[in-house]
PDB file of N, CA and C in Angstrom:
ATOM      1  N   MET A   1     -24.283  -6.674  -9.034  1.00 60.00           N
ATOM      2  CA  MET A   1     -24.641  -7.208  -7.164  1.00 60.00           C
ATOM      3  C   MET A   1     -23.154  -7.355  -6.664  1.00 60.00           C
ATOM      4  N   LEU A   2     -21.766  -7.638  -7.886  1.00 66.00           N
ATOM      5  CA  LEU A   2     -21.172  -8.081  -6.825  1.00 66.00           C
ATOM      6  C   LEU A   2     -20.370  -6.380  -6.212  1.00 66.00           C
ATOM      7  N   ARG A   3     -20.228  -5.608  -6.989  1.00 73.00           N
ATOM      8  CA  ARG A   3     -20.238  -4.718  -6.467  1.00 73.00           C
ATOM      9  C   ARG A   3     -21.317  -3.655  -4.984  1.00 73.00           C
ATOM     10  N   LYS A   4     -22.120  -3.801  -5.046  1.00 73.00           N
ATOM     11  CA  LYS A   4     -22.829  -3.580  -4.391  1.00 73.00           C
ATOM     12  C   LYS A   4     -23.233  -5.134  -3.098  1.00 73.00           C
ATOM     13  N   ASN A   5     -22.201  -5.813  -2.885  1.00 77.00           N
ATOM     14  CA  ASN A   5     -22.173  -6.963  -1.637  1.00 77.00           C
ATOM     15  C   ASN A   5     -20.802  -6.609  -1.209  1.00 77.00           C
ATOM     16  N   VAL A   6     -19.818  -5.402  -2.332  1.00 75.00           N
ATOM     17  CA  VAL A   6     -18.520  -5.093  -1.761  1.00 75.00           C
ATOM     18  C   VAL A   6     -19.366  -3.663  -0.892  1.00 75.00           C
ATOM     19  N   ILE A   7     -19.451  -3.742  -1.177  1.00 75.00           N
ATOM     20  CA  ILE A   7     -19.582  -1.441  -0.535  1.00 75.00           C
ATOM     21  C   ILE A   7     -20.671  -2.305   0.395  1.00 75.00           C
ATOM     22  N   LYS A   8     -21.429  -3.087   0.921  1.00 75.00           N
ATOM     23  CA  LYS A   8     -22.019  -3.745   1.879  1.00 75.00           C
ATOM     24  C   LYS A   8     -21.218  -4.308   2.864  1.00 75.00           C
ATOM     25  N   ARG A   9     -20.186  -4.508   2.361  1.00 79.00           N
ATOM     26  CA  ARG A   9     -19.513  -5.314   3.576  1.00 79.00           C
ATOM     27  C   ARG A   9     -18.446  -4.485   4.154  1.00 79.00           C
ATOM     28  N   TRP A  10     -18.197  -3.586   3.508  1.00 76.00           N
ATOM     29  CA  TRP A  10     -17.407  -2.110   3.524  1.00 76.00           C
ATOM     30  C   TRP A  10     -18.078  -1.346   4.892  1.00 76.00           C
ATOM     31  N   LEU A  11     -19.472  -1.115   4.500  1.00 81.00           N
ATOM     32  CA  LEU A  11     -20.059  -0.433   5.107  1.00 81.00           C
ATOM     33  C   LEU A  11     -20.235  -0.940   6.924  1.00 81.00           C
ATOM     34  N   MET A  12     -20.782  -2.044   6.896  1.00 83.00           N
ATOM     35  CA  MET A  12     -20.877  -2.782   8.112  1.00 83.00           C
ATOM     36  C   MET A  12     -20.255  -2.646   9.037  1.00 83.00           C
ATOM     37  N   PRO A  13     -18.635  -2.961   8.965  1.00 83.00           N
ATOM     38  CA  PRO A  13     -17.763  -2.401  10.054  1.00 83.00           C
ATOM     39  C   PRO A  13     -17.602  -1.272  10.607  1.00 83.00           C
ATOM     40  N   LEU A  14     -17.954   0.022   9.386  1.00 81.00           N
ATOM     41  CA  LEU A  14     -17.855   1.334   9.293  1.00 81.00           C
ATOM     42  C   LEU A  14     -19.334   1.477  10.398  1.00 81.00           C
ATOM     43  N   LEU A  15     -20.568   0.908  10.474  1.00 81.00           N
ATOM     44  CA  LEU A  15     -21.713   1.071  10.908  1.00 81.00           C
ATOM     45  C   LEU A  15     -21.734   0.844  12.232  1.00 81.00           C
ATOM     46  N   LEU A  16     -20.781   0.013  12.870  1.00 81.00           N
ATOM     47  CA  LEU A  16     -20.662  -0.824  13.879  1.00 81.00           C
ATOM     48  C   LEU A  16     -19.551   0.100  14.941  1.00 81.00           C
ATOM     49  N   VAL A  17     -18.478   0.813  14.262  1.00 79.00           N
ATOM     50  CA  VAL A  17     -17.997   1.895  14.471  1.00 79.00           C
ATOM     51  C   VAL A  17     -18.381   3.125  14.790  1.00 79.00           C
ATOM     52  N   GLU A  18     -19.524   3.406  14.219  1.00 80.00           N
ATOM     53  CA  GLU A  18     -20.389   4.717  14.525  1.00 80.00           C
ATOM     54  C   GLU A  18     -21.301   4.568  15.790  1.00 80.00           C
ATOM     55  N   LEU A  19     -21.579   3.492  15.682  1.00 79.00           N
ATOM     56  CA  LEU A  19     -22.752   3.506  16.601  1.00 79.00           C
ATOM     57  C   LEU A  19     -21.627   3.040  18.056  1.00 79.00           C
ATOM     58  N   LEU A  20     -21.153   2.807  18.352  1.00 77.00           N
ATOM     59  CA  LEU A  20     -20.077   2.065  19.462  1.00 77.00           C
ATOM     60  C   LEU A  20     -19.668   3.942  20.247  1.00 77.00           C
ATOM     61  N   THR A  21     -18.889   4.924  18.866  1.00 75.00           N
ATOM     62  CA  THR A  21     -18.678   5.575  19.391  1.00 75.00           C
ATOM     63  C   THR A  21     -19.715   6.698  20.060  1.00 75.00           C
ATOM     64  N   GLY A  22     -21.075   6.695  19.103  1.00 69.00           N
ATOM     65  CA  GLY A  22     -21.977   7.204  19.252  1.00 69.00           C
ATOM     66  C   GLY A  22     -22.440   7.336  20.890  1.00 69.00           C
ATOM     67  N   CYS A  23     -21.812   5.960  20.995  1.00 67.00           N
ATOM     68  CA  CYS A  23     -22.829   5.257  22.135  1.00 67.00           C
ATOM     69  C   CYS A  23     -21.418   5.624  23.787  1.00 67.00           C
ATOM     70  N   ALA A  24     -20.425   6.247  23.027  1.00 65.00           N
ATOM     71  CA  ALA A  24     -19.702   5.695  24.213  1.00 65.00           C
ATOM     72  C   ALA A  24     -19.880   7.128  25.468  1.00 65.00           C
ATOM     73  N   GLY A  25     -19.652   7.179  26.505  1.00 67.00           N
ATOM     74  CA  GLY A  25     -20.142   7.951  27.370  1.00 67.00           C
ATOM     75  C   GLY A  25     -19.081   9.613  27.000  1.00 67.00           C
ATOM     76  N   ARG A  26     -17.799   9.794  26.510  1.00 70.00           N
ATOM     77  CA  ARG A  26     -17.018  10.780  26.165  1.00 70.00           C
ATOM     78  C   ARG A  26     -15.999  10.220  25.063  1.00 70.00           C
ATOM     79  N   SER A  27     -15.709  11.577  24.645  1.00 66.00           N
ATOM     80  CA  SER A  27     -15.062  10.903  23.246  1.00 66.00           C
ATOM     81  C   SER A  27     -13.542  10.608  23.937  1.00 66.00           C
ATOM     82  N   PRO A  28     -12.709   9.811  22.614  1.00 66.00           N
ATOM     83  CA  PRO A  28     -11.977   9.172  23.554  1.00 66.00           C
ATOM     84  C   PRO A  28     -10.476  10.730  23.474  1.00 66.00           C
ATOM     85  N   ARG A  29      -9.572  10.542  24.411  1.00 71.00           N
ATOM     86  CA  ARG A  29      -8.482  11.455  23.936  1.00 71.00           C
ATOM     87  C   ARG A  29      -7.376  11.403  23.317  1.00 71.00           C
ATOM     88  N   LEU A  30      -7.172  12.265  22.485  1.00 69.00           N
ATOM     89  CA  LEU A  30      -5.594  12.089  22.226  1.00 69.00           C
ATOM     90  C   LEU A  30      -4.114  12.649  22.584  1.00 69.00           C
ATOM     91  N   SER A  31      -2.839  12.087  22.285  1.00 64.00           N
ATOM     92  CA  SER A  31      -2.585  12.417  23.538  1.00 64.00           C
ATOM     93  C   SER A  31      -1.709  13.751  22.554  1.00 64.00           C
ATOM     94  N   PRO A  32      -1.373  14.583  22.702  1.00 66.00           N
ATOM     95  CA  PRO A  32      -0.304  15.497  22.435  1.00 66.00           C
ATOM     96  C   PRO A  32       0.714  15.378  22.035  1.00 66.00           C
ATOM     97  N   MET A  33       1.084  16.042  20.569  1.00 68.00           N
ATOM     98  CA  MET A  33       2.286  15.675  19.758  1.00 68.00           C
ATOM     99  C   MET A  33       3.833  16.479  21.172  1.00 68.00           C
ATOM    100  N   SER A  34       3.343  16.975  21.935  1.00 68.00           N
ATOM    101  CA  SER A  34       5.081  16.741  22.811  1.00 68.00           C
ATOM    102  C   SER A  34       5.569  15.377  23.908  1.00 68.00           C
ATOM    103  N   ASP A  35       4.207  14.746  23.635  1.00 69.00           N
ATOM    104  CA  ASP A  35       4.524  13.560  24.006  1.00 69.00           C
ATOM    105  C   ASP A  35       5.444  12.319  23.217  1.00 69.00           C
ATOM    106  N   VAL A  36       5.507  12.972  21.826  1.00 74.00           N
ATOM    107  CA  VAL A  36       6.291  11.977  21.368  1.00 74.00           C
ATOM    108  C   VAL A  36       7.177  12.572  21.226  1.00 74.00           C
ATOM    109  N   PRO A  37       8.773  11.480  21.893  1.00 82.00           N
ATOM    110  CA  PRO A  37       9.793  11.885  22.140  1.00 82.00           C
ATOM    111  C   PRO A  37      10.765  12.230  20.296  1.00 82.00           C
ATOM    112  N   ALA A  38      11.861  12.759  20.102  1.00 84.00           N
ATOM    113  CA  ALA A  38      12.332  13.509  19.415  1.00 84.00           C
ATOM    114  C   ALA A  38      13.668  12.083  18.915  1.00 84.00           C
ATOM    115  N   LEU A  39      13.891  12.208  17.521  1.00 86.00           N
ATOM    116  CA  LEU A  39      14.475  10.644  17.127  1.00 86.00           C
ATOM    117  C   LEU A  39      15.579  11.064  17.664  1.00 86.00           C
ATOM    118  N   PRO A  40      16.361  10.217  18.471  1.00 92.00           N
ATOM    119  CA  PRO A  40      17.900   9.913  18.834  1.00 92.00           C
ATOM    120  C   PRO A  40      18.681  10.468  17.631  1.00 92.00           C
ATOM    121  N   PRO A  41      20.166  11.198  17.644  1.00 89.00           N
ATOM    122  CA  PRO A  41      20.738  11.406  16.574  1.00 89.00           C
ATOM    123  C   PRO A  41      21.470  10.231  15.695  1.00 89.00           C
ATOM    124  N   GLU A  42      21.450   8.764  16.356  1.00 90.00           N
ATOM    125  CA  GLU A  42      21.657   7.851  15.057  1.00 90.00           C
ATOM    126  C   GLU A  42      20.417   7.211  13.903  1.00 90.00           C
ATOM    127  N   ALA A  43      19.589   7.378  14.511  1.00 88.00           N
ATOM    128  CA  ALA A  43      18.001   7.272  13.485  1.00 88.00           C
ATOM    129  C   ALA A  43      17.622   8.589  12.858  1.00 88.00           C
ATOM    130  N   ARG A  44      18.493   9.704  12.947  1.00 87.00           N
ATOM    131  CA  ARG A  44      18.475  10.400  12.038  1.00 87.00           C
ATOM    132  C   ARG A  44      19.202  11.071  10.494  1.00 87.00           C
ATOM    133  N   GLN A  45      18.777  11.213   9.545  1.00 78.00           N
ATOM    134  CA  GLN A  45      19.129  11.190   8.068  1.00 78.00           C
ATOM    135  C   GLN A  45      20.355  11.965   8.407  1.00 78.00           C
ATOM    136  N   PRO A  46      21.373  11.165   7.724  1.00 78.00           N
ATOM    137  CA  PRO A  46      22.703  12.295   7.562  1.00 78.00           C
ATOM    138  C   PRO A  46      22.536  13.742   7.211  1.00 78.00           C
ATOM    139  N   ALA A  47      22.983  14.019   7.119  1.00 76.00           N
ATOM    140  CA  ALA A  47      23.560  16.016   6.293  1.00 76.00           C
ATOM    141  C   ALA A  47      23.596  15.458   4.806  1.00 76.00           C
ATOM    142  N   THR A  48      23.670  16.112   4.047  1.00 67.00           N
ATOM    143  CA  THR A  48      24.041  15.931   2.582  1.00 67.00           C
ATOM    144  C   THR A  48      25.540  16.425   2.621  1.00 67.00           C
ATOM    145  N   PRO A  49      26.461  15.384   1.981  1.00 68.00           N
ATOM    146  CA  PRO A  49      28.122  15.332   1.556  1.00 68.00           C
ATOM    147  C   PRO A  49      27.802  16.479   0.736  1.00 68.00           C
ATOM    148  N   SER A  50      29.413  17.211   1.179  1.00 70.00           N
ATOM    149  CA  SER A  50      29.463  18.688   0.077  1.00 70.00           C
ATOM    150  C   SER A  50      29.942  18.240  -1.201  1.00 70.00           C
ATOM    151  N   ILE A  51      30.541  17.106  -1.010  1.00 70.00           N
ATOM    152  CA  ILE A  51      30.892  16.380  -2.625  1.00 70.00           C
ATOM    153  C   ILE A  51      29.403  15.925  -3.417  1.00 70.00           C
ATOM    154  N   CYS A  52      28.187  16.174  -2.921  1.00 68.00           N
ATOM    155  CA  CYS A  52      27.334  15.974  -3.944  1.00 68.00           C
ATOM    156  C   CYS A  52      26.220  17.017  -4.168  1.00 68.00           C
ATOM    157  N   LEU A  53      26.547  17.218  -5.867  1.00 73.00           N
ATOM    158  CA  LEU A  53      25.602  18.002  -6.213  1.00 73.00           C
ATOM    159  C   LEU A  53      24.643  18.345  -6.686  1.00 73.00           C
ATOM    160  N   PRO A  54      23.387  19.417  -7.031  1.00 70.00           N
ATOM    161  CA  PRO A  54      22.220  19.555  -7.395  1.00 70.00           C
ATOM    162  C   PRO A  54      22.282  19.112  -8.986  1.00 70.00           C
ATOM    163  N   THR A  55      23.534  19.024  -9.644  1.00 75.00           N
ATOM    164  CA  THR A  55      23.160  18.538 -10.683  1.00 75.00           C
ATOM    165  C   THR A  55      23.860  17.653 -11.090  1.00 75.00           C
ATOM    166  N   CYS A  56      23.762  16.516  -9.426  1.00 77.00           N
ATOM    167  CA  CYS A  56      24.175  14.847  -9.443  1.00 77.00           C
ATOM    168  C   CYS A  56      22.606  14.296  -9.645  1.00 77.00           C
ATOM    169  N   SER A  57      21.357  14.674  -8.986  1.00 72.00           N
ATOM    170  CA  SER A  57      20.520  14.337  -9.467  1.00 72.00           C
ATOM    171  C   SER A  57      19.405  14.536 -10.855  1.00 72.00           C
ATOM    172  N   ALA A  58      19.808  15.587 -11.622  1.00 77.00           N
ATOM    173  CA  ALA A  58      19.368  15.728 -12.663  1.00 77.00           C
ATOM    174  C   ALA A  58      20.442  14.870 -14.264  1.00 77.00           C
ATOM    175  N   GLY A  59      21.480  15.026 -13.425  1.00 80.00           N
ATOM    176  CA  GLY A  59      22.441  13.543 -14.375  1.00 80.00           C
ATOM    177  C   GLY A  59      21.784  12.257 -14.244  1.00 80.00           C
ATOM    178  N   LEU A  60      21.329  11.942 -13.112  1.00 79.00           N
ATOM    179  CA  LEU A  60      21.192  10.696 -12.911  1.00 79.00           C
ATOM    180  C   LEU A  60      19.313  10.323 -13.524  1.00 79.00           C
ATOM    181  N   THR A  61      18.928  11.458 -13.730  1.00 80.00           N
ATOM    182  CA  THR A  61      17.677  11.604 -13.732  1.00 80.00           C
ATOM    183  C   THR A  61      17.534  11.107 -15.789  1.00 80.00           C
ATOM    184  N   SER A  62      18.810  11.848 -16.416  1.00 86.00           N
ATOM    185  CA  SER A  62      19.149  11.603 -17.755  1.00 86.00           C
ATOM    186  C   SER A  62      19.224  10.681 -18.193  1.00 86.00           C
ATOM    187  N   ALA A  63      20.065  10.193 -17.017  1.00 86.00           N
ATOM    188  CA  ALA A  63      21.105   8.419 -17.326  1.00 86.00           C
ATOM    189  C   ALA A  63      19.605   7.727 -17.699  1.00 86.00           C
ATOM    190  N   ARG A  64      18.508   7.314 -16.468  1.00 86.00           N
ATOM    191  CA  ARG A  64      17.441   7.068 -16.312  1.00 86.00           C
ATOM    192  C   ARG A  64      16.968   6.944 -17.729  1.00 86.00           C
ATOM    193  N   GLU A  65      16.770   7.922 -17.694  1.00 89.00           N
ATOM    194  CA  GLU A  65      15.701   8.060 -19.280  1.00 89.00           C
ATOM    195  C   GLU A  65      16.541   7.406 -20.430  1.00 89.00           C
ATOM    196  N   SER A  66      17.591   7.717 -20.415  1.00 89.00           N
ATOM    197  CA  SER A  66      18.775   7.226 -21.764  1.00 89.00           C
ATOM    198  C   SER A  66      18.203   5.778 -21.887  1.00 89.00           C
ATOM    199  N   TRP A  67      18.012   5.526 -20.483  1.00 88.00           N
ATOM    200  CA  TRP A  67      18.347   3.680 -20.429  1.00 88.00           C
ATOM    201  C   TRP A  67      16.972   3.174 -20.632  1.00 88.00           C
ATOM    202  N   ARG A  68      15.950   4.005 -20.237  1.00 86.00           N
ATOM    203  CA  ARG A  68      14.725   3.712 -20.181  1.00 86.00           C
ATOM    204  C   ARG A  68      14.209   3.793 -22.301  1.00 86.00           C
ATOM    205  N   GLY A  69      14.889   4.659 -22.939  1.00 85.00           N
ATOM    206  CA  GLY A  69      14.716   4.736 -23.667  1.00 85.00           C
ATOM    207  C   GLY A  69      15.411   3.621 -24.667  1.00 85.00           C
ATOM    208  N   SER A  70      16.255   3.267 -24.438  1.00 85.00           N
ATOM    209  CA  SER A  70      17.084   2.621 -25.175  1.00 85.00           C
ATOM    210  C   SER A  70      16.383   0.753 -24.501  1.00 85.00           C
ATOM    211  N   LEU A  71      15.839   0.754 -23.471  1.00 82.00           N
ATOM    212  CA  LEU A  71      14.735  -0.352 -24.003  1.00 82.00           C
ATOM    213  C   LEU A  71      13.876  -0.109 -24.628  1.00 82.00           C
ATOM    214  N   THR A  72      13.178   0.663 -24.374  1.00 78.00           N
ATOM    215  CA  THR A  72      11.658   0.680 -25.526  1.00 78.00           C
ATOM    216  C   THR A  72      12.190   0.054 -26.897  1.00 78.00           C
ATOM    217  N   SER A  73      13.307   1.055 -27.178  1.00 74.00           N
ATOM    218  CA  SER A  73      13.341   1.160 -28.903  1.00 74.00           C
ATOM    219  C   SER A  73      14.513  -0.740 -29.004  1.00 74.00           C
ATOM    220  N   ALA A  74      14.427  -1.315 -28.059  1.00 63.00           N
ATOM    221  CA  ALA A  74      14.824  -2.547 -28.590  1.00 63.00           C
ATOM    222  C   ALA A  74      14.768  -3.237 -30.047  1.00 63.00           C
ATOM    223  N   ALA A  75      15.926  -3.872 -30.789  1.00 56.00           N
ATOM    224  CA  ALA A  75      14.687  -4.903 -31.992  1.00 56.00           C
ATOM    225  C   ALA A  75      13.546  -5.284 -31.854  1.00 56.00           C
ATOM    226  N   SER A  76      12.527  -4.883 -32.419  1.00 56.00           N
ATOM    227  CA  SER A  76      11.013  -6.164 -32.375  1.00 56.00           C
ATOM    228  C   SER A  76      11.849  -7.566 -32.476  1.00 56.00           C
ATOM    229  N   PRO A  77      10.852  -8.301 -32.182  1.00 56.00           N
ATOM    230  CA  PRO A  77      11.171  -9.709 -32.377  1.00 56.00           C
ATOM    231  C   PRO A  77      11.055 -10.215 -33.829  1.00 56.00           C
ATOM    232  N   ALA A  78      11.669 -11.270 -34.019  1.00 58.00           N
ATOM    233  CA  ALA A  78      11.934 -11.665 -35.539  1.00 58.00           C
ATOM    234  C   ALA A  78      10.412 -11.622 -36.502  1.00 58.00           C
ATOM    235  N   GLY A  79       9.693 -12.664 -35.959  1.00 59.00           N
ATOM    236  CA  GLY A  79       8.053 -12.704 -36.094  1.00 59.00           C
ATOM    237  C   GLY A  79       6.774 -12.881 -35.333  1.00 59.00           C
ATOM    238  N   SER A  80       5.695 -12.740 -35.997  1.00 59.00           N
ATOM    239  CA  SER A  80       4.958 -12.478 -34.620  1.00 59.00           C
ATOM    240  C   SER A  80       4.933 -13.692 -34.291  1.00 59.00           C
ATOM    241  N   ALA A  81       4.620 -13.719 -33.058  1.00 62.00           N
ATOM    242  CA  ALA A  81       4.229 -15.060 -31.711  1.00 62.00           C
ATOM    243  C   ALA A  81       2.331 -15.571 -32.244  1.00 62.00           C
ATOM    244  N   SER A  82       1.538 -14.814 -33.236  1.00 64.00           N
ATOM    245  CA  SER A  82       0.226 -15.667 -33.473  1.00 64.00           C
ATOM    246  C   SER A  82       0.514 -16.278 -35.464  1.00 64.00           C
ATOM    247  N   ALA A  83       1.954 -16.440 -35.982  1.00 62.00           N
ATOM    248  CA  ALA A  83       2.253 -17.010 -37.257  1.00 62.00           C
ATOM    249  C   ALA A  83       2.200 -18.326 -37.323  1.00 62.00           C
ATOM    250  N   VAL A  84       1.738 -18.406 -37.928  1.00 66.00           N
ATOM    251  CA  VAL A  84       1.690 -20.321 -37.733  1.00 66.00           C
ATOM    252  C   VAL A  84       2.951 -21.074 -37.747  1.00 66.00           C
ATOM    253  N   THR A  85       3.943 -22.110 -37.180  1.00 65.00           N
ATOM    254  CA  THR A  85       4.719 -22.416 -37.410  1.00 65.00           C
ATOM    255  C   THR A  85       4.480 -24.081 -38.182  1.00 65.00           C
ATOM    256  N   THR A  86       5.630 -24.497 -39.396  1.00 66.00           N
ATOM    257  CA  THR A  86       5.528 -25.559 -39.597  1.00 66.00           C
ATOM    258  C   THR A  86       6.766 -26.535 -39.587  1.00 66.00           C
ATOM    259  N   ARG A  87       7.264 -27.940 -39.757  1.00 63.00           N
ATOM    260  CA  ARG A  87       7.525 -28.628 -39.530  1.00 63.00           C
ATOM    261  C   ARG A  87       8.129 -29.288 -40.378  1.00 63.00           C
TER     262      ARG A  87
END
């Protein structure tokens, strides 16, 4: 029942947009891509330095795998959390 209400609420604005678009005198025009200016040089990503090697990425990936392995293979807690404690 809740799922039907969510779907109905999602479809109502969509239906309204479809009706308004269908009643429009003409379709809206999109601006051509040439109207979008190119990024200025200071906003562009710099070139990769010559000291960076493709093996750096592989080394980082293997280091992450090693770190992840050490985190998941850590010692388990001493006792169960559901164990009964006494005083």
